[in-house]
Tab-separated table of C-alpha atoms in Angstrom:
chain	number	residue	atom	x	y	z
L	1	UNK	CA	-5.907	5.953	-14.551
L	2	UNK	CA	-2.872	7.656	-16.030
L	3	UNK	CA	0.110	8.948	-14.078
L	4	UNK	CA	0.868	11.496	-16.792
L	5	UNK	CA	-1.235	14.165	-15.027
L	6	UNK	CA	1.236	14.430	-12.124
L	7	UNK	CA	4.210	12.049	-12.255
L	8	UNK	CA	5.449	13.287	-8.857
L	9	UNK	CA	2.594	11.645	-6.892
L	10	UNK	CA	2.840	8.207	-5.299
L	11	UNK	CA	-0.403	6.235	-5.295
L	12	UNK	CA	-1.841	3.690	-2.879
L	13	UNK	CA	-2.539	1.304	-5.727
L	14	UNK	CA	0.949	-0.165	-5.297
L	15	UNK	CA	-0.124	-1.402	-1.868
L	16	UNK	CA	-3.594	-2.329	-3.060
L	17	UNK	CA	-2.169	-4.454	-5.878
L	18	UNK	CA	-1.086	-7.164	-3.416
L	19	UNK	CA	-4.537	-7.527	-1.811
L	20	UNK	CA	-6.072	-9.939	-4.373
L	21	UNK	CA	-3.118	-12.289	-3.924
L	22	UNK	CA	-3.574	-12.247	-0.133
L	23	UNK	CA	-7.251	-13.122	-0.539
L	24	UNK	CA	-6.444	-15.906	-2.981
L	25	UNK	CA	-3.899	-17.506	-0.635
L	26	UNK	CA	-6.162	-17.052	2.399
L	27	UNK	CA	-9.071	-18.740	0.635
L	28	UNK	CA	-6.912	-21.797	-0.023
L	29	UNK	CA	-5.932	-22.313	3.644
L	30	UNK	CA	-7.974	-24.790	5.666
L	31	UNK	CA	-6.988	-23.484	9.126
L	32	UNK	CA	-7.994	-20.066	10.489
L	33	UNK	CA	-5.286	-17.430	10.198
L	34	UNK	CA	-4.700	-13.965	11.591
L	35	UNK	CA	-5.537	-11.054	9.322
L	36	UNK	CA	-3.732	-7.815	8.634
L	37	UNK	CA	-4.831	-4.311	7.771
L	38	UNK	CA	-3.363	-1.779	5.386
L	39	UNK	CA	-3.766	1.788	6.563
L	40	UNK	CA	-2.201	4.802	4.938
L	41	UNK	CA	-2.654	8.336	6.224
L	42	UNK	CA	-1.950	10.824	3.464
L	43	UNK	CA	-0.659	14.056	4.947
L	44	UNK	CA	0.558	15.810	1.815
L	45	UNK	CA	1.683	14.886	-1.696
L	46	UNK	CA	5.195	13.532	-2.061
L	47	UNK	CA	7.190	15.843	-4.314
L	48	UNK	CA	10.741	15.787	-5.590
L	49	UNK	CA	12.997	13.211	-7.214
L	50	UNK	CA	13.164	10.706	-4.337
L	51	UNK	CA	10.437	9.202	-2.167
L	52	UNK	CA	11.682	7.959	1.222
L	53	UNK	CA	9.420	6.077	3.638
L	54	UNK	CA	10.432	5.756	7.281
L	55	UNK	CA	8.883	3.749	10.094
L	56	UNK	CA	9.408	5.283	13.505
L	57	UNK	CA	8.346	4.478	17.023
L	58	UNK	CA	4.625	4.844	17.535
L	59	UNK	CA	3.864	4.118	13.881
């Protein structure tokens, strides 16, 4: 997939890229471990020169 169509969009693949490494490390552990979940709610495309992510209460 090329970003040249719309260079102003941020994609979830940056987050998804770390998932195979998490699975690889988890498969190598002998003891049970807690799991985590990635969840992204896309409300609208990010536009402009700067992308700022904030974590607030209730998030």
